[in-house]
Amino acid sequence: DSFVRAGVNVEVEVDTTISDSGQVLPHEEGGKFRIKVNPNLMVKDTVFHEFAHIYVNLLGWDHPLVIEGIEQLKGTELWDRVAAQYPDYKQDRLGREVLVAAIGMEGAKLQYKKPNKFQTWVNRFFREVGKILGLSPSVASALAQDMWFSNINKTELTDRTINDLER
């Protein structure tokens, strides 16, 4: 419901033929976002990771909060692990992939406890998404809750153009 009210459409499809656990397909202007997941390869953060690609693109890769999130992750074990997984990625693309990996992992373990430094960043991230979509904090929070906690088969999100969505 929250995503429908925000005007962003996302369709999640099950596809056992893809070689990754999940992928976001390029988005046509005015069209639906499409996420494909392979249930045979999925891990607990797969759906969160794929939705994070869309959310980060809504903010824009040049947004100060996105840049800050990438900077916080440089030199971490996660950075090294993602770099090993994608050795052909240049620094900027690698940074983006590390960021969405981290958001996906945080989404998968989101807890109601004192947030760590990155969880605090995730909260700030969703407030920025709310500003971009023109939503009050309560609606932005509802979007985040939907993203993190819904039983997602087919979900409606917002309708902003993402031309540079990369996997």
mmCIF file of C-alpha atoms in Angstrom:
data_model
loop_
_atom_site.group_PDB
_atom_site.id
_atom_site.type_symbol
_atom_site.label_atom_id
_atom_site.label_comp_id
_atom_site.label_asym_id
_atom_site.label_seq_id
_atom_site.Cartn_x
_atom_site.Cartn_y
_atom_site.Cartn_z
ATOM 1 C CA ASP A 1 0.000 0.000 0.000
ATOM 2 C CA SER A 2 2.710 2.508 0.938
ATOM 3 C CA PHE A 3 4.573 1.953 -2.313
ATOM 4 C CA VAL A 4 1.384 2.297 -4.350
ATOM 5 C CA ARG A 5 0.611 5.607 -2.608
ATOM 6 C CA ALA A 6 4.154 6.777 -3.371
ATOM 7 C CA GLY A 7 3.640 5.919 -7.047
ATOM 8 C CA VAL A 8 6.568 3.518 -7.516
ATOM 9 C CA ASN A 9 5.842 0.186 -9.162
ATOM 10 C CA VAL A 10 8.069 -2.814 -8.553
ATOM 11 C CA GLU A 11 7.349 -6.298 -9.744
ATOM 12 C CA VAL A 12 9.205 -9.215 -8.186
ATOM 13 C CA GLU A 13 9.460 -12.297 -10.379
ATOM 14 C CA VAL A 14 10.682 -15.782 -9.551
ATOM 15 C CA ASP A 15 13.139 -17.009 -12.174
ATOM 16 C CA THR A 16 15.090 -20.213 -11.560
ATOM 17 C CA THR A 17 17.096 -19.722 -14.770
ATOM 18 C CA ILE A 18 19.119 -16.701 -13.583
ATOM 19 C CA SER A 19 22.621 -17.445 -12.325
ATOM 20 C CA ASP A 20 22.475 -14.955 -9.429
ATOM 21 C CA SER A 21 20.259 -15.026 -6.356
ATOM 22 C CA GLY A 22 18.612 -11.839 -7.606
ATOM 23 C CA GLN A 23 18.888 -8.998 -10.082
ATOM 24 C CA VAL A 24 17.224 -5.684 -10.874
ATOM 25 C CA LEU A 25 16.433 -5.266 -14.532
ATOM 26 C CA PRO A 26 16.975 -1.913 -16.269
ATOM 27 C CA HIS A 27 14.006 0.398 -15.883
ATOM 28 C CA GLU A 28 12.165 2.049 -18.770
ATOM 29 C CA GLU A 29 10.955 5.595 -18.114
ATOM 30 C CA GLY A 30 7.429 5.411 -16.738
ATOM 31 C CA GLY A 31 7.572 1.629 -16.486
ATOM 32 C CA LYS A 32 7.730 -0.824 -13.637
ATOM 33 C CA PHE A 33 10.902 -1.733 -11.837
ATOM 34 C CA ARG A 34 11.492 -5.472 -12.131
ATOM 35 C CA ILE A 35 13.409 -7.625 -9.712
ATOM 36 C CA LYS A 36 14.110 -11.251 -10.525
ATOM 37 C CA VAL A 37 14.949 -13.708 -7.757
ATOM 38 C CA ASN A 38 16.107 -17.295 -7.963
ATOM 39 C CA PRO A 39 14.687 -19.076 -4.896
ATOM 40 C CA ASN A 40 17.239 -21.869 -5.330
ATOM 41 C CA LEU A 41 20.098 -19.394 -4.792
ATOM 42 C CA MET A 42 18.487 -16.834 -2.473
ATOM 43 C CA VAL A 43 20.002 -15.955 0.879
ATOM 44 C CA LYS A 44 18.325 -13.990 3.651
ATOM 45 C CA ASP A 45 19.409 -10.582 2.320
ATOM 46 C CA THR A 46 18.696 -11.151 -1.405
ATOM 47 C CA VAL A 47 15.404 -9.259 -1.664
ATOM 48 C CA PHE A 48 16.649 -6.453 0.612
ATOM 49 C CA HIS A 49 19.807 -6.146 -1.511
ATOM 50 C CA GLU A 50 17.854 -5.886 -4.754
ATOM 51 C CA PHE A 51 15.433 -3.311 -3.343
ATOM 52 C CA ALA A 52 18.448 -1.362 -2.027
ATOM 53 C CA HIS A 53 19.598 -0.912 -5.651
ATOM 54 C CA ILE A 54 16.302 0.837 -6.379
ATOM 55 C CA TYR A 55 16.316 2.913 -3.182
ATOM 56 C CA VAL A 56 19.892 4.117 -3.664
ATOM 57 C CA ASN A 57 19.135 5.020 -7.273
ATOM 58 C CA LEU A 58 16.148 7.067 -6.076
ATOM 59 C CA LEU A 59 18.575 9.154 -4.032
ATOM 60 C CA GLY A 60 21.177 9.278 -6.799
ATOM 61 C CA TRP A 61 24.738 8.015 -6.771
ATOM 62 C CA ASP A 62 26.046 11.547 -6.286
ATOM 63 C CA HIS A 63 23.900 12.218 -3.200
ATOM 64 C CA PRO A 64 26.049 13.163 -0.165
ATOM 65 C CA LEU A 65 24.468 10.429 1.966
ATOM 66 C CA VAL A 66 25.251 7.766 -0.645
ATOM 67 C CA ILE A 67 28.831 9.035 -0.922
ATOM 68 C CA GLU A 68 29.131 9.014 2.882
ATOM 69 C CA GLY A 69 27.806 5.438 3.070
ATOM 70 C CA ILE A 70 30.363 4.283 0.499
ATOM 71 C CA GLU A 71 33.164 6.094 2.347
ATOM 72 C CA GLN A 72 32.176 4.407 5.630
ATOM 73 C CA LEU A 73 32.499 1.006 3.977
ATOM 74 C CA LYS A 74 35.903 1.478 2.308
ATOM 75 C CA GLY A 75 38.556 -0.768 3.790
ATOM 76 C CA THR A 76 36.046 -3.080 5.461
ATOM 77 C CA GLU A 77 35.923 -6.853 5.210
ATOM 78 C CA LEU A 78 32.699 -6.480 3.197
ATOM 79 C CA TRP A 79 34.485 -4.195 0.711
ATOM 80 C CA ASP A 80 37.214 -6.804 0.238
ATOM 81 C CA ARG A 81 34.690 -9.635 -0.134
ATOM 82 C CA VAL A 82 32.653 -7.757 -2.784
ATOM 83 C CA ALA A 83 35.858 -6.711 -4.602
ATOM 84 C CA ALA A 84 36.881 -10.372 -4.794
ATOM 85 C CA GLN A 85 33.433 -11.320 -6.095
ATOM 86 C CA TYR A 86 33.486 -8.588 -8.785
ATOM 87 C CA PRO A 87 37.157 -8.155 -9.775
ATOM 88 C CA ASP A 88 36.251 -6.334 -13.015
ATOM 89 C CA TYR A 89 34.321 -3.539 -11.254
ATOM 90 C CA LYS A 90 35.962 -0.125 -11.218
ATOM 91 C CA GLN A 91 36.079 1.751 -7.869
ATOM 92 C CA ASP A 92 32.837 3.710 -8.347
ATOM 93 C CA ARG A 93 30.770 0.683 -9.376
ATOM 94 C CA LEU A 94 32.403 -1.417 -6.662
ATOM 95 C CA GLY A 95 31.513 1.208 -4.060
ATOM 96 C CA ARG A 96 27.893 1.179 -5.157
ATOM 97 C CA GLU A 97 27.718 -2.610 -5.003
ATOM 98 C CA VAL A 98 29.312 -2.662 -1.544
ATOM 99 C CA LEU A 99 26.799 -0.082 -0.335
ATOM 100 C CA VAL A 100 23.736 -2.008 -1.522
ATOM 101 C CA ALA A 101 25.232 -5.217 -0.115
ATOM 102 C CA ALA A 102 25.583 -3.529 3.264
ATOM 103 C CA ILE A 103 22.042 -2.118 3.129
ATOM 104 C CA GLY A 104 20.722 -5.571 2.226
ATOM 105 C CA MET A 105 22.577 -7.169 5.118
ATOM 106 C CA GLU A 106 21.293 -4.538 7.540
ATOM 107 C CA GLY A 107 17.762 -5.007 6.252
ATOM 108 C CA ALA A 108 17.995 -8.745 6.807
ATOM 109 C CA LYS A 109 19.057 -8.295 10.419
ATOM 110 C CA LEU A 110 17.117 -5.135 11.218
ATOM 111 C CA GLN A 111 16.426 -5.179 14.919
ATOM 112 C CA TYR A 112 14.744 -2.920 17.430
ATOM 113 C CA LYS A 113 17.815 -2.183 19.493
ATOM 114 C CA LYS A 114 20.321 0.612 19.791
ATOM 115 C CA PRO A 115 21.485 1.040 16.179
ATOM 116 C CA ASN A 116 25.138 0.727 15.245
ATOM 117 C CA LYS A 117 26.853 3.379 13.095
ATOM 118 C CA PHE A 118 25.695 1.863 9.810
ATOM 119 C CA GLN A 119 22.114 1.303 11.026
ATOM 120 C CA THR A 120 22.057 5.010 11.952
ATOM 121 C CA TRP A 121 23.194 5.747 8.391
ATOM 122 C CA VAL A 122 20.394 3.495 7.015
ATOM 123 C CA ASN A 123 17.841 5.514 9.041
ATOM 124 C CA ARG A 124 19.234 8.756 7.587
ATOM 125 C CA PHE A 125 19.152 7.160 4.138
ATOM 126 C CA PHE A 126 15.417 6.435 4.363
ATOM 127 C CA ARG A 127 14.690 9.965 5.612
ATOM 128 C CA GLU A 128 16.436 11.274 2.462
ATOM 129 C CA VAL A 129 14.381 8.931 0.270
ATOM 130 C CA GLY A 130 11.279 10.369 1.934
ATOM 131 C CA LYS A 131 12.410 13.929 1.132
ATOM 132 C CA ILE A 132 13.009 13.056 -2.529
ATOM 133 C CA LEU A 133 9.603 11.408 -2.819
ATOM 134 C CA GLY A 134 7.971 14.321 -1.006
ATOM 135 C CA LEU A 135 6.784 12.078 1.804
ATOM 136 C CA SER A 136 6.399 12.865 5.468
ATOM 137 C CA PRO A 137 8.734 10.923 7.782
ATOM 138 C CA SER A 138 5.894 8.603 8.758
ATOM 139 C CA VAL A 139 5.277 7.641 5.118
ATOM 140 C CA ALA A 140 9.005 7.234 4.451
ATOM 141 C CA SER A 141 9.135 5.017 7.528
ATOM 142 C CA ALA A 142 6.189 3.010 6.212
ATOM 143 C CA LEU A 143 8.031 2.547 2.897
ATOM 144 C CA ALA A 144 11.076 1.273 4.747
ATOM 145 C CA GLN A 145 8.922 -1.025 6.884
ATOM 146 C CA ASP A 146 7.250 -2.372 3.739
ATOM 147 C CA MET A 147 10.610 -2.903 2.084
ATOM 148 C CA TRP A 148 12.157 -4.659 5.062
ATOM 149 C CA PHE A 149 9.229 -6.630 6.484
ATOM 150 C CA SER A 150 6.716 -7.401 3.706
ATOM 151 C CA ASN A 151 6.224 -10.872 2.340
ATOM 152 C CA ILE A 152 7.215 -9.710 -1.117
ATOM 153 C CA ASN A 153 5.886 -11.549 -4.135
ATOM 154 C CA LYS A 154 4.752 -8.555 -6.150
ATOM 155 C CA THR A 155 5.223 -5.141 -4.564
ATOM 156 C CA GLU A 156 4.305 -1.646 -5.671
ATOM 157 C CA LEU A 157 6.988 1.069 -5.116
ATOM 158 C CA THR A 158 7.549 4.619 -6.689
ATOM 159 C CA ASP A 159 7.737 5.688 -10.328
ATOM 160 C CA ARG A 160 10.951 7.677 -10.742
ATOM 161 C CA THR A 161 13.214 7.067 -13.729
ATOM 162 C CA ILE A 162 16.373 5.072 -13.221
ATOM 163 C CA ASN A 163 18.427 4.973 -16.382
ATOM 164 C CA ASP A 164 21.770 3.987 -14.869
ATOM 165 C CA LEU A 165 20.706 0.975 -12.827
ATOM 166 C CA GLU A 166 23.664 -1.382 -12.876
ATOM 167 C CA ARG A 167 24.239 -4.904 -11.538
#
